[in-house]
Short mmCIF file of N, CA and C in Angstrom, two decimals:
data_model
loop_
_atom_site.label_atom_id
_atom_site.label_comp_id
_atom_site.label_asym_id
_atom_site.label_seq_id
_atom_site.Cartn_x
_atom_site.Cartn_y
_atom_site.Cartn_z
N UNK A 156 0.85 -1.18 0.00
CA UNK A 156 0.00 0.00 0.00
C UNK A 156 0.90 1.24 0.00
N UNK A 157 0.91 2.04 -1.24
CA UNK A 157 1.84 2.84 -0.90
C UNK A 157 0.74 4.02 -0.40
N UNK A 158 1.58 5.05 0.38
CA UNK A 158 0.22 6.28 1.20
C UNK A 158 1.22 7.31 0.41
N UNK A 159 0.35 8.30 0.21
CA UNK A 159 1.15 9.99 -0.02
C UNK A 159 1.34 11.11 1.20
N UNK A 160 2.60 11.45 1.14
CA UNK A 160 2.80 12.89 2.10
C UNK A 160 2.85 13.65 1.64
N UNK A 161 1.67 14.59 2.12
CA UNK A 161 1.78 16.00 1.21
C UNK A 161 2.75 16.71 2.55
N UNK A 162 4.02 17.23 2.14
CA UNK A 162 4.65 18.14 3.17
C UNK A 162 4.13 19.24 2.64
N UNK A 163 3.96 20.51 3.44
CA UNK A 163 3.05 21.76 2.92
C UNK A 163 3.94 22.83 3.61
N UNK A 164 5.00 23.96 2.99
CA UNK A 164 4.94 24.72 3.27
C UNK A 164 3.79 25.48 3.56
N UNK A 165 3.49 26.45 4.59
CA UNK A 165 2.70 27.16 5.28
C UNK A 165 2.72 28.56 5.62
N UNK A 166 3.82 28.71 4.96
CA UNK A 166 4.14 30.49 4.86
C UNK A 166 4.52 30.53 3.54
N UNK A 167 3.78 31.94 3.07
CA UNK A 167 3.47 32.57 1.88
C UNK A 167 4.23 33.64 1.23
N UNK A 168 4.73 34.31 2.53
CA UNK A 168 5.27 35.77 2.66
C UNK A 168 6.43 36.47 1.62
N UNK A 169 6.69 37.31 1.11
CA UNK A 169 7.78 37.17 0.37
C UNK A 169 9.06 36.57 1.47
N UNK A 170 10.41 36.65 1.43
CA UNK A 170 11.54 36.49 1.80
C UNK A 170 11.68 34.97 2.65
N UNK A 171 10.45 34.49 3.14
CA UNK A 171 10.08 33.31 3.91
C UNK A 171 11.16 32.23 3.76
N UNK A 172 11.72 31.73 4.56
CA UNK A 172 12.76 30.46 4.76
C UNK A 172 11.88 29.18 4.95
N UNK A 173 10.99 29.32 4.72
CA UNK A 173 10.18 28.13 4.48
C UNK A 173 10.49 26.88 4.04
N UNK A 174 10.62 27.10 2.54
CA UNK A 174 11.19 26.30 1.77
C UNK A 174 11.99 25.91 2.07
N UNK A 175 13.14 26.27 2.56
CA UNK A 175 14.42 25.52 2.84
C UNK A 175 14.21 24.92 3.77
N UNK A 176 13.63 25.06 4.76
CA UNK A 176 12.84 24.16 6.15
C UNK A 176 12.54 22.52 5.51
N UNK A 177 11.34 23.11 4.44
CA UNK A 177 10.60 22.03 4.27
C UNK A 177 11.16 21.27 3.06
N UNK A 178 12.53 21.92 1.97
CA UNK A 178 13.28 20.56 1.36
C UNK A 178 14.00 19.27 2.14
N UNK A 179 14.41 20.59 3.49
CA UNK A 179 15.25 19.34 4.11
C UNK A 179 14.16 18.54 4.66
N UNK A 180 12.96 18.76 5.00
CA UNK A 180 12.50 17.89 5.66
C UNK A 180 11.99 16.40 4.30
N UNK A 181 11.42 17.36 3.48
CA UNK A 181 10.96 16.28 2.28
C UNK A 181 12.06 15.29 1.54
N UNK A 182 13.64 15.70 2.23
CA UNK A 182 14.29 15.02 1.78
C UNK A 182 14.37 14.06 2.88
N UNK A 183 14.14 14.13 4.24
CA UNK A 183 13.81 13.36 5.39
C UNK A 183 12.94 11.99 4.89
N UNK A 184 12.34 12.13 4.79
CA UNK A 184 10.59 11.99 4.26
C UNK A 184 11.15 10.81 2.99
N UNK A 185 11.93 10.92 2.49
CA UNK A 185 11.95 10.30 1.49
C UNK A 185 13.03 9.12 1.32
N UNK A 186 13.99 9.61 2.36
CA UNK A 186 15.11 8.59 2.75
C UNK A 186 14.38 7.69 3.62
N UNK A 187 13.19 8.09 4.46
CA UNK A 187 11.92 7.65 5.24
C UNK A 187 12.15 6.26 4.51
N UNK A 188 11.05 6.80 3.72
CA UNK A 188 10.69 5.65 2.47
C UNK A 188 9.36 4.97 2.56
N UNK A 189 8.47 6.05 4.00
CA UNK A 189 7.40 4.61 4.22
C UNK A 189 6.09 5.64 3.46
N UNK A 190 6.45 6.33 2.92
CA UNK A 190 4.99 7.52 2.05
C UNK A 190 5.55 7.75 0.83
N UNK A 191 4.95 8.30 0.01
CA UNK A 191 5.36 9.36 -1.10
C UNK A 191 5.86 10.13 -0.87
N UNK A 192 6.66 11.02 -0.67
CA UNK A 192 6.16 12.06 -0.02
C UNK A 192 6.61 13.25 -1.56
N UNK A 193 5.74 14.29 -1.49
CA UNK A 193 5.70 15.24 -2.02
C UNK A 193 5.73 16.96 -1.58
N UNK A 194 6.30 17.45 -2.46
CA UNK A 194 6.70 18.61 -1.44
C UNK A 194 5.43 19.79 -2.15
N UNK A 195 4.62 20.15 -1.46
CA UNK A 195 3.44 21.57 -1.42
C UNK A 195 3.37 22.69 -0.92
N UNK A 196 3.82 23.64 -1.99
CA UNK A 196 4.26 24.95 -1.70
C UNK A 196 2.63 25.93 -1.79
N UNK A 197 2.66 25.99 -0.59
CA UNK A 197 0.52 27.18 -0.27
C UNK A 197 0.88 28.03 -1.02
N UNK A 198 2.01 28.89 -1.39
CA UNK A 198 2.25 29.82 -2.33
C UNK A 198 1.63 29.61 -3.40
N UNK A 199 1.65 28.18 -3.88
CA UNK A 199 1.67 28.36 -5.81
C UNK A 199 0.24 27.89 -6.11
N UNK A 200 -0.64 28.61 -4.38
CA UNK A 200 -2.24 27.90 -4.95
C UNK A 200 -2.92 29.28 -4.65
N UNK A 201 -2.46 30.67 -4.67
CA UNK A 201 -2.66 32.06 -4.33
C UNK A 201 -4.14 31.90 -3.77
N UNK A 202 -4.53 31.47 -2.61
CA UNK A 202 -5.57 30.94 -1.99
C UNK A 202 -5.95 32.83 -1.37
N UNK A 203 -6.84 33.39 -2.12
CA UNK A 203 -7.07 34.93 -1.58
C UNK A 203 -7.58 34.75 -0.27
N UNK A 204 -8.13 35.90 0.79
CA UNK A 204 -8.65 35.56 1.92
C UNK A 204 -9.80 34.84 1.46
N UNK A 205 -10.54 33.95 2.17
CA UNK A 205 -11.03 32.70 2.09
C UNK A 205 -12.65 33.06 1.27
N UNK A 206 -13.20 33.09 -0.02
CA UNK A 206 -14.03 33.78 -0.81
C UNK A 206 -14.79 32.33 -1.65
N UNK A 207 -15.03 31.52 -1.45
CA UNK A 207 -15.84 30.34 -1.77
C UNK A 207 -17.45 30.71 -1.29
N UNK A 208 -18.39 30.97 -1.77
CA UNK A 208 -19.85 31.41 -1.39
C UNK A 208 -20.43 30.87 -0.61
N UNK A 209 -20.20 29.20 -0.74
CA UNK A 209 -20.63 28.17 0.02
C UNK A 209 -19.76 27.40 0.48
N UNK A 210 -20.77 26.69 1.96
CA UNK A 210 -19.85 26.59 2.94
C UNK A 210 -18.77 25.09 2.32
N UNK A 211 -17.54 24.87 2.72
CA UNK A 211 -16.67 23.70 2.18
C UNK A 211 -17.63 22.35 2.95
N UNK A 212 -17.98 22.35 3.68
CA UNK A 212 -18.27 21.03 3.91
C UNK A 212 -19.72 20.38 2.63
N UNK A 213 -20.14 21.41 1.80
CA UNK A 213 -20.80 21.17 0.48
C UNK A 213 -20.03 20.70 -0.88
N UNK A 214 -18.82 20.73 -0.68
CA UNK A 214 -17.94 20.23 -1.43
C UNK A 214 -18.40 20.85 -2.94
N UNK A 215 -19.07 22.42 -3.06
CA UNK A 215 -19.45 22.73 -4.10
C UNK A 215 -18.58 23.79 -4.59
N UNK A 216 -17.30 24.08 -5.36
CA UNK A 216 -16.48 24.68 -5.32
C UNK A 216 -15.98 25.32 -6.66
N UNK A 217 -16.43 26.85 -6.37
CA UNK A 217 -16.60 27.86 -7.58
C UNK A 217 -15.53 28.14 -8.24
N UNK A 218 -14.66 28.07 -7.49
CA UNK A 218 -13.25 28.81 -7.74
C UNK A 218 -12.31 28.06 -8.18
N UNK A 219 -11.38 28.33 -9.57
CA UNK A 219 -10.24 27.67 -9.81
C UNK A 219 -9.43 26.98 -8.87
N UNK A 220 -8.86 28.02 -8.17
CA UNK A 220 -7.62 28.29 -6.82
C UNK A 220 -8.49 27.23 -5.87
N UNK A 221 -9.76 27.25 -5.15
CA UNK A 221 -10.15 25.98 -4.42
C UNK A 221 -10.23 24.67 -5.12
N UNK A 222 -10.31 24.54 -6.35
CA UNK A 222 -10.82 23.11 -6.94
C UNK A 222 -9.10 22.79 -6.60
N UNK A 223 -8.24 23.15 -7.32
CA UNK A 223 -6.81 23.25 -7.39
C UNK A 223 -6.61 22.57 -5.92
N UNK A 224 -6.67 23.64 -4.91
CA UNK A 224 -6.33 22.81 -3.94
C UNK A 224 -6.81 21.69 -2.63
N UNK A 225 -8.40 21.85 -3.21
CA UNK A 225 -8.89 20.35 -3.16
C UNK A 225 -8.28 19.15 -3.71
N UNK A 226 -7.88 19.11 -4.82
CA UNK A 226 -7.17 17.97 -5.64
C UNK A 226 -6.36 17.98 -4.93
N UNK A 227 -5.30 18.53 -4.65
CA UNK A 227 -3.84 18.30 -3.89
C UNK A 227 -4.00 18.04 -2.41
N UNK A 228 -4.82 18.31 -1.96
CA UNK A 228 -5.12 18.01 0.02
C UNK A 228 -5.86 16.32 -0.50
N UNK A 229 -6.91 16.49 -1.44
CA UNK A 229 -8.11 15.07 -1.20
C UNK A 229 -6.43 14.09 -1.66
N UNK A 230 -5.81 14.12 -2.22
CA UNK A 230 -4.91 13.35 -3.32
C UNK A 230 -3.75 12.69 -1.61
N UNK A 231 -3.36 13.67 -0.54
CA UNK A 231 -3.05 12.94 0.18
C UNK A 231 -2.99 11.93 1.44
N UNK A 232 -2.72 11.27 2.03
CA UNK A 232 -3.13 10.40 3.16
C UNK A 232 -2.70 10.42 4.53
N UNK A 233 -1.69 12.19 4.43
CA UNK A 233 -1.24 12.42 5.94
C UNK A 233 -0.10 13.68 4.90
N UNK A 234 0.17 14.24 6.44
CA UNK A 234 0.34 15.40 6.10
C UNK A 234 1.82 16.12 6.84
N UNK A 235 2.67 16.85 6.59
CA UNK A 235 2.95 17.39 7.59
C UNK A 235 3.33 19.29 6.91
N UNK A 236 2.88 19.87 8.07
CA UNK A 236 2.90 20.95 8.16
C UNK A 236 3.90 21.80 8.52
N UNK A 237 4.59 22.61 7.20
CA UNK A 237 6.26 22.97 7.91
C UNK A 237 5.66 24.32 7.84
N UNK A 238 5.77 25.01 9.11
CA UNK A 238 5.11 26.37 9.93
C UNK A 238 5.90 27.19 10.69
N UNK A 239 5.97 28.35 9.92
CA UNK A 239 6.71 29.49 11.48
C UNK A 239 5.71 29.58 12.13
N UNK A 240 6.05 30.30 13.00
CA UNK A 240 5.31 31.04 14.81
C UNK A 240 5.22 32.31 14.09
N UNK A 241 3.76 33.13 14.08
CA UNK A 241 4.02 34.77 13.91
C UNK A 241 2.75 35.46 15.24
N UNK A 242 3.45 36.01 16.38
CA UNK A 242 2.54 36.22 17.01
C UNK A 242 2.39 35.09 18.07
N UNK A 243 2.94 33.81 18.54
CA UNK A 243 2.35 33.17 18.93
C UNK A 243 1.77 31.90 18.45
N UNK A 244 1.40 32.44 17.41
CA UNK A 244 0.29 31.64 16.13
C UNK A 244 0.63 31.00 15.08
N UNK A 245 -0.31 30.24 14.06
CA UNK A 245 0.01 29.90 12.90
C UNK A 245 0.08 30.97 12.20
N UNK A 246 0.58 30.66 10.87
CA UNK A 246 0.84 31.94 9.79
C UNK A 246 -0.94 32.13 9.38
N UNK A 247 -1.47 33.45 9.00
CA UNK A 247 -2.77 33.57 8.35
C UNK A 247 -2.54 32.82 7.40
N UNK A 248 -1.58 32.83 6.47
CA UNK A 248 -2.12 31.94 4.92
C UNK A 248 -2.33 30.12 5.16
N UNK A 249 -1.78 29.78 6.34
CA UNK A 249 -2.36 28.65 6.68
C UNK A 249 -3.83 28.19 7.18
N UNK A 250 -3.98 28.97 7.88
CA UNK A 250 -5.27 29.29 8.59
C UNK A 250 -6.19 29.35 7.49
N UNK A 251 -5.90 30.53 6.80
CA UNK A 251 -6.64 30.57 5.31
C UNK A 251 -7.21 29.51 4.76
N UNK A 252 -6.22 28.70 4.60
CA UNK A 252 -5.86 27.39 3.35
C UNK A 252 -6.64 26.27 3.82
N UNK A 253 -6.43 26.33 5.80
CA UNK A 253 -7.13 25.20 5.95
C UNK A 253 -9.04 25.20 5.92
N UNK A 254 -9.16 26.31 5.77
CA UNK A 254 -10.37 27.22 6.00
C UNK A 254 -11.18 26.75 4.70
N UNK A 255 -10.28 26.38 3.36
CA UNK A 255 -10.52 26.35 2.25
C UNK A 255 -11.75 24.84 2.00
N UNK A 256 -11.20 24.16 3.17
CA UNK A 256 -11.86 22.37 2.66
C UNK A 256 -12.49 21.73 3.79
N UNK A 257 -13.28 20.89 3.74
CA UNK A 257 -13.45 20.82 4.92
C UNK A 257 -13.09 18.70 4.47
N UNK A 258 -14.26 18.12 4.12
CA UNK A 258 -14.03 16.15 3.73
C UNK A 258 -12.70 16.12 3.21
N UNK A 259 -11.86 17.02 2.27
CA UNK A 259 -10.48 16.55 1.88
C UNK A 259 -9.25 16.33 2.86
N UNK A 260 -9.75 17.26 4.32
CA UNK A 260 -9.17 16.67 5.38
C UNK A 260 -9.31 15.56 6.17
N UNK A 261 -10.24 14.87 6.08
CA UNK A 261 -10.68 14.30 7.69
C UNK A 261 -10.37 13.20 7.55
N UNK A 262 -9.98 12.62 8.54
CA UNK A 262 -9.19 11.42 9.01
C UNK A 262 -8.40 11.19 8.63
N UNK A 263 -7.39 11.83 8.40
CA UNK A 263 -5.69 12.00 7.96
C UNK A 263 -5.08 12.38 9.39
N UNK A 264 -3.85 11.82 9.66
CA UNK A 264 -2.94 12.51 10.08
C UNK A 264 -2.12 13.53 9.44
N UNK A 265 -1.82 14.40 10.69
CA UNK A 265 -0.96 15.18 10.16
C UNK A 265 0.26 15.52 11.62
N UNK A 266 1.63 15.67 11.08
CA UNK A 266 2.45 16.23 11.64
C UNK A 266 3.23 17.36 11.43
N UNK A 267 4.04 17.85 12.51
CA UNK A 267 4.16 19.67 12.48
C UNK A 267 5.94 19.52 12.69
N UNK A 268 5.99 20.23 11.76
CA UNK A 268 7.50 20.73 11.88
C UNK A 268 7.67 22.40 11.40
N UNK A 269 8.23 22.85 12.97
CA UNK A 269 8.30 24.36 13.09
C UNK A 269 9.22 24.70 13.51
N UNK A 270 9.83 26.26 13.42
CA UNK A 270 10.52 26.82 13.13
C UNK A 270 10.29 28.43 14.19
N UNK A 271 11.26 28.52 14.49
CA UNK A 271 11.02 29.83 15.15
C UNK A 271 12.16 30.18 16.00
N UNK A 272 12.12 31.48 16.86
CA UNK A 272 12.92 31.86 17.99
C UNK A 272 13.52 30.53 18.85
N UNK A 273 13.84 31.29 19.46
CA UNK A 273 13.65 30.19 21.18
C UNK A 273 12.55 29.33 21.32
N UNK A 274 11.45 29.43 20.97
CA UNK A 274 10.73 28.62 21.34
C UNK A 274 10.76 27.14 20.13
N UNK A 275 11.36 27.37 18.86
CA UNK A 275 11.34 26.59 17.99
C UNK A 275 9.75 26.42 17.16
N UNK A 276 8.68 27.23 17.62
CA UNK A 276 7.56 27.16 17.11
C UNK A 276 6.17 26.53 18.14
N UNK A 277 7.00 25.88 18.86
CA UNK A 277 5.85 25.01 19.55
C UNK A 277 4.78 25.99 20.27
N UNK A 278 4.71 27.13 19.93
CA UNK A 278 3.47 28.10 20.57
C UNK A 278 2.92 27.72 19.72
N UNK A 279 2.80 28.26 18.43
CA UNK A 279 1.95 28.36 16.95
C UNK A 279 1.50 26.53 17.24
N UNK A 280 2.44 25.58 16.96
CA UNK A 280 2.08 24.26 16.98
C UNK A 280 0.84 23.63 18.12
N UNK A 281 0.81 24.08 19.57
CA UNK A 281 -0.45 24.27 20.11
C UNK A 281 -1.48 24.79 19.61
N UNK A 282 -1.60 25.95 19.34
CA UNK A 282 -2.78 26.67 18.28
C UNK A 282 -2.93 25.73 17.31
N UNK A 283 -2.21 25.14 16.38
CA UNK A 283 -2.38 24.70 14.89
C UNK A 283 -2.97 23.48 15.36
N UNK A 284 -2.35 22.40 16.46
CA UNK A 284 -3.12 21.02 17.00
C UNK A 284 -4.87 21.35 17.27
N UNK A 285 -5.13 22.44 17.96
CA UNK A 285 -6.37 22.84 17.99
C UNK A 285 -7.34 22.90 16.59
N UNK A 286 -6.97 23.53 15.83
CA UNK A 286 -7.46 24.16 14.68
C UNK A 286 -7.23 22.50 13.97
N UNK A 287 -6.11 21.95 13.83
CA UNK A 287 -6.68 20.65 12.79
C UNK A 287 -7.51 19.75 13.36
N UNK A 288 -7.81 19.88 14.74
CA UNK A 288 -8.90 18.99 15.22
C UNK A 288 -10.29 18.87 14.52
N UNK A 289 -10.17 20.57 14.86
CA UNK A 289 -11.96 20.98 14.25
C UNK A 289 -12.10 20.39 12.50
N UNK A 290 -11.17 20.39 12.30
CA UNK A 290 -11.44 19.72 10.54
C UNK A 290 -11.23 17.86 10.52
N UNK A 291 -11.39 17.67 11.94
CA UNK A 291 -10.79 15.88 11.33
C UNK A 291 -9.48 15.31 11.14
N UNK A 292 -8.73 16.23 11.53
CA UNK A 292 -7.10 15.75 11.06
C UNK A 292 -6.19 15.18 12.38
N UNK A 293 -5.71 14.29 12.54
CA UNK A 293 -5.55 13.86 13.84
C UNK A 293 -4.04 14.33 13.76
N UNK A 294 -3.76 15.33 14.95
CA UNK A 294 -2.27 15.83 15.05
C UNK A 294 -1.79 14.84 15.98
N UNK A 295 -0.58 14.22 15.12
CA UNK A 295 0.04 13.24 16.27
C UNK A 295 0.81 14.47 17.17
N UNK A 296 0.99 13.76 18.56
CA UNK A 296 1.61 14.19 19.16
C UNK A 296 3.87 14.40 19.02
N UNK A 297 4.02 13.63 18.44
CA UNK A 297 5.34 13.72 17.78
C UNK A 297 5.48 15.00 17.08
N UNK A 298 6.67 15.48 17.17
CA UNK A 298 7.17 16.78 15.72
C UNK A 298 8.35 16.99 15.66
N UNK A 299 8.30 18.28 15.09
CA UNK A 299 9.95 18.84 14.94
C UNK A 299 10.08 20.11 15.24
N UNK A 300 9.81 20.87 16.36
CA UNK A 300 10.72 22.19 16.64
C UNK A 300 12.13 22.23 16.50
N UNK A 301 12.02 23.73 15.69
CA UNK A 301 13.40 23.62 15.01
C UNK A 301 13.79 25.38 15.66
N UNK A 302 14.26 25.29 17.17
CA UNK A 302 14.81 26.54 17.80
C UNK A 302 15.64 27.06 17.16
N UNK A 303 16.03 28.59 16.96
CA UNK A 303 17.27 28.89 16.30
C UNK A 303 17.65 28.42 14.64
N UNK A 304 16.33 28.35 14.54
CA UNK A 304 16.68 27.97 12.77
C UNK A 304 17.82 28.38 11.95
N UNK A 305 18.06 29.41 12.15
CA UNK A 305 18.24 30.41 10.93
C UNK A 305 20.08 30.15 11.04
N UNK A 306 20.53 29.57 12.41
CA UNK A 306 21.91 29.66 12.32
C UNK A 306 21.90 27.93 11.25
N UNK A 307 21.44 27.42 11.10
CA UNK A 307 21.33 25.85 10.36
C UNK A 307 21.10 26.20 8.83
N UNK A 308 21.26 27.46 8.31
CA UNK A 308 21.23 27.84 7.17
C UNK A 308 22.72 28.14 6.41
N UNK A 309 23.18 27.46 5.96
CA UNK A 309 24.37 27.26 5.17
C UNK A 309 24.49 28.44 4.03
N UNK A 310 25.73 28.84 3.93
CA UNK A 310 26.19 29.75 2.92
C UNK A 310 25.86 29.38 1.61
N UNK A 311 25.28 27.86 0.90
CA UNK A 311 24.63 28.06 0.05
C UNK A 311 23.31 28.25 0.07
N UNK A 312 22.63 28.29 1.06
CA UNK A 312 21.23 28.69 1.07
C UNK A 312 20.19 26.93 1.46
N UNK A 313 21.23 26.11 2.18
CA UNK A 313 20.73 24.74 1.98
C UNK A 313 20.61 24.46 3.46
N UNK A 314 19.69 23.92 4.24
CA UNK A 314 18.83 23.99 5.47
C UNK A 314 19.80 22.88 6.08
N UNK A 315 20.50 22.41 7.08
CA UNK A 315 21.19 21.36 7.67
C UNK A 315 21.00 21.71 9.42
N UNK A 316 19.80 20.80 9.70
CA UNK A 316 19.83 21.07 11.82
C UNK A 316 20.98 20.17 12.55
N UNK A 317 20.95 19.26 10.95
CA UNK A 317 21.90 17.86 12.51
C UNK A 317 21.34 17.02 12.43
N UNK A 318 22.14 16.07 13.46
CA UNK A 318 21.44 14.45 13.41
C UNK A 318 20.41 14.58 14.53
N UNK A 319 20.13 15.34 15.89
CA UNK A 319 19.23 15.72 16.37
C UNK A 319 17.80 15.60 15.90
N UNK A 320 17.63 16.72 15.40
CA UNK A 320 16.48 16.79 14.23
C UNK A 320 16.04 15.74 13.14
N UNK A 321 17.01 15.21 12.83
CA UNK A 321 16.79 14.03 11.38
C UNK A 321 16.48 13.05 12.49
N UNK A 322 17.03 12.71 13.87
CA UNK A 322 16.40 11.64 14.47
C UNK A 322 14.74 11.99 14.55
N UNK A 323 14.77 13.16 14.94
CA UNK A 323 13.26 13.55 15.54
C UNK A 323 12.38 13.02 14.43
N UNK A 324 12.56 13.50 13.22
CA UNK A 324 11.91 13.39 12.02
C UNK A 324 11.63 12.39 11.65
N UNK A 325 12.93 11.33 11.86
CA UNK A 325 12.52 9.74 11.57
C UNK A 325 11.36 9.08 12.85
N UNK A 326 11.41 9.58 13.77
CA UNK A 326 10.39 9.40 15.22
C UNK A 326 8.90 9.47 14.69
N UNK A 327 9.15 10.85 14.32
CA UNK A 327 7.50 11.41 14.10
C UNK A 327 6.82 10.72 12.50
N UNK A 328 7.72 10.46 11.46
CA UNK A 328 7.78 9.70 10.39
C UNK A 328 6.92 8.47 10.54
N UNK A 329 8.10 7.66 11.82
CA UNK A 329 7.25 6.58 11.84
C UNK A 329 6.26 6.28 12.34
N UNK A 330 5.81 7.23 13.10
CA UNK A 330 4.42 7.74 14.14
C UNK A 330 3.21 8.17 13.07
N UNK A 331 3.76 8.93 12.30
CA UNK A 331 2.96 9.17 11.05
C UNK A 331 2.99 7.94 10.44
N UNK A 332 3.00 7.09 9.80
CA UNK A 332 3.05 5.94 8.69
C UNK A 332 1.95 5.34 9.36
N UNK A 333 2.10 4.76 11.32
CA UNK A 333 1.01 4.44 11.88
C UNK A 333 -0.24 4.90 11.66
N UNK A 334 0.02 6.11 11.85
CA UNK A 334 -1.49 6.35 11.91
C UNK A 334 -2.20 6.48 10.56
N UNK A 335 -1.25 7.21 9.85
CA UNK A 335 -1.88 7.03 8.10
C UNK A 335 -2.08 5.43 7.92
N UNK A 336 -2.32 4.70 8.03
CA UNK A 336 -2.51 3.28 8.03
C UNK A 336 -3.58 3.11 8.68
N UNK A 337 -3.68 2.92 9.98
CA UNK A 337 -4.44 3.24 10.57
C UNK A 337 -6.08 3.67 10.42
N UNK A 338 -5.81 5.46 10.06
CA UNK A 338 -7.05 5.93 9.64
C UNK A 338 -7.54 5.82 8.47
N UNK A 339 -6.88 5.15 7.54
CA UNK A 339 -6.94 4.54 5.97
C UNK A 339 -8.36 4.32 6.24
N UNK A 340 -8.84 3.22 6.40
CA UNK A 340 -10.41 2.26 6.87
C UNK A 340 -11.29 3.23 6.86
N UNK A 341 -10.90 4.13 7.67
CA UNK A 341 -12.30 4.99 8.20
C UNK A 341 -12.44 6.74 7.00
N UNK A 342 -11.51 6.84 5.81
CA UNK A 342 -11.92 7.69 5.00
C UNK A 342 -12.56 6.46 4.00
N UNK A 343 -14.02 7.47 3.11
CA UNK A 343 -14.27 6.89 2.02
C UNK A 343 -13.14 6.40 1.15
N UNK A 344 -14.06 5.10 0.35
CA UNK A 344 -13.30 4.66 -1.01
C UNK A 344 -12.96 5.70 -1.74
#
């Protein structure tokens, strides 16, 4: 049975280190070996503030930009979410995005790998466990705070935390594979 990981950058912003967060992680993910995994940039689905007429759990969907990223959320079987802290919080364009669907989430796992100050993210990552509840998405408890990011950024522009982190990742990986297995049964055919 092979399952898909959609990894999802989650910040939009111009200058955002996002990406480099979330190659290294999708390159994690893939030495993994137990998902697909695929790398999903929220940027390249320009999701405006959230403008669908009707509500998502009607699955009736007007808009290019939502059909778009219905296909790419329904298409995977667990998730993980690479997220700065702004405020405390998740980024708005996440919030946004998840705002966008409601059945293409539910009963997926998903896991969080964040980024931030001192705290490594895990403020925003409380908030965000909340918020994927209400849609069905089961946040494992495993992740990846990634404190002090920004010194793990290499003079070519290429993301490296350590074997620290790549352990964590393989932890929460295989915590994820469980449960994407797992909640397989209980989404529709």
């Amino acid at each position: 049975m092979s399952l898909r990981l959609n990894v999802i950058i989650c910040s939009t912003r111009p200058g955002r280190l996002g990406p480099k967060i979330a190659n290294w992680f999708h390159g994690e993910a893939v030495k993994h070996a137990g998902f697909d995994a695929v790398l999903v940039d929220l940027a390249d689905f320009e999701l405006p503030v959230f403008d669908e007429p009707k509500h998502p759990r009607l699955h009736e969907y007007e808009h290019a930009h939502t059909k778009r990223w219905s296909a790419s959320v329904a298409s995977a079987d667990a998730f993980v979410f690479v997220t700065p802290e702004y405020n405390y919080f998740a980024p708005p364009a996440f919030v946004n995005a998840l705002t966008y669907l409601a059945r293409e989430w539910a009963y997926k796992p998903a896991g969080l790998v964040s980024y931030g100050g001192v705290s490594g993210g895990l403020r925003a990552q409380q908030t965000e466990k909340l918020l994927l509840t209400t849609l069905k998405i089961m946040p494992i408890p495993e992740s990846v705070p990634l404190p002090a990011f920004a010194q793990h950024i290499k003079p070519d522009g290429s993301f490296h935390p350590g074997e620290q982190a790549g352990a964590g990742a393989k932890i929460m990986l295989d915590e994820l594979l469980r449960w994407a297995v797992a909640l397989k049964p209980m989404r529709p055919a």
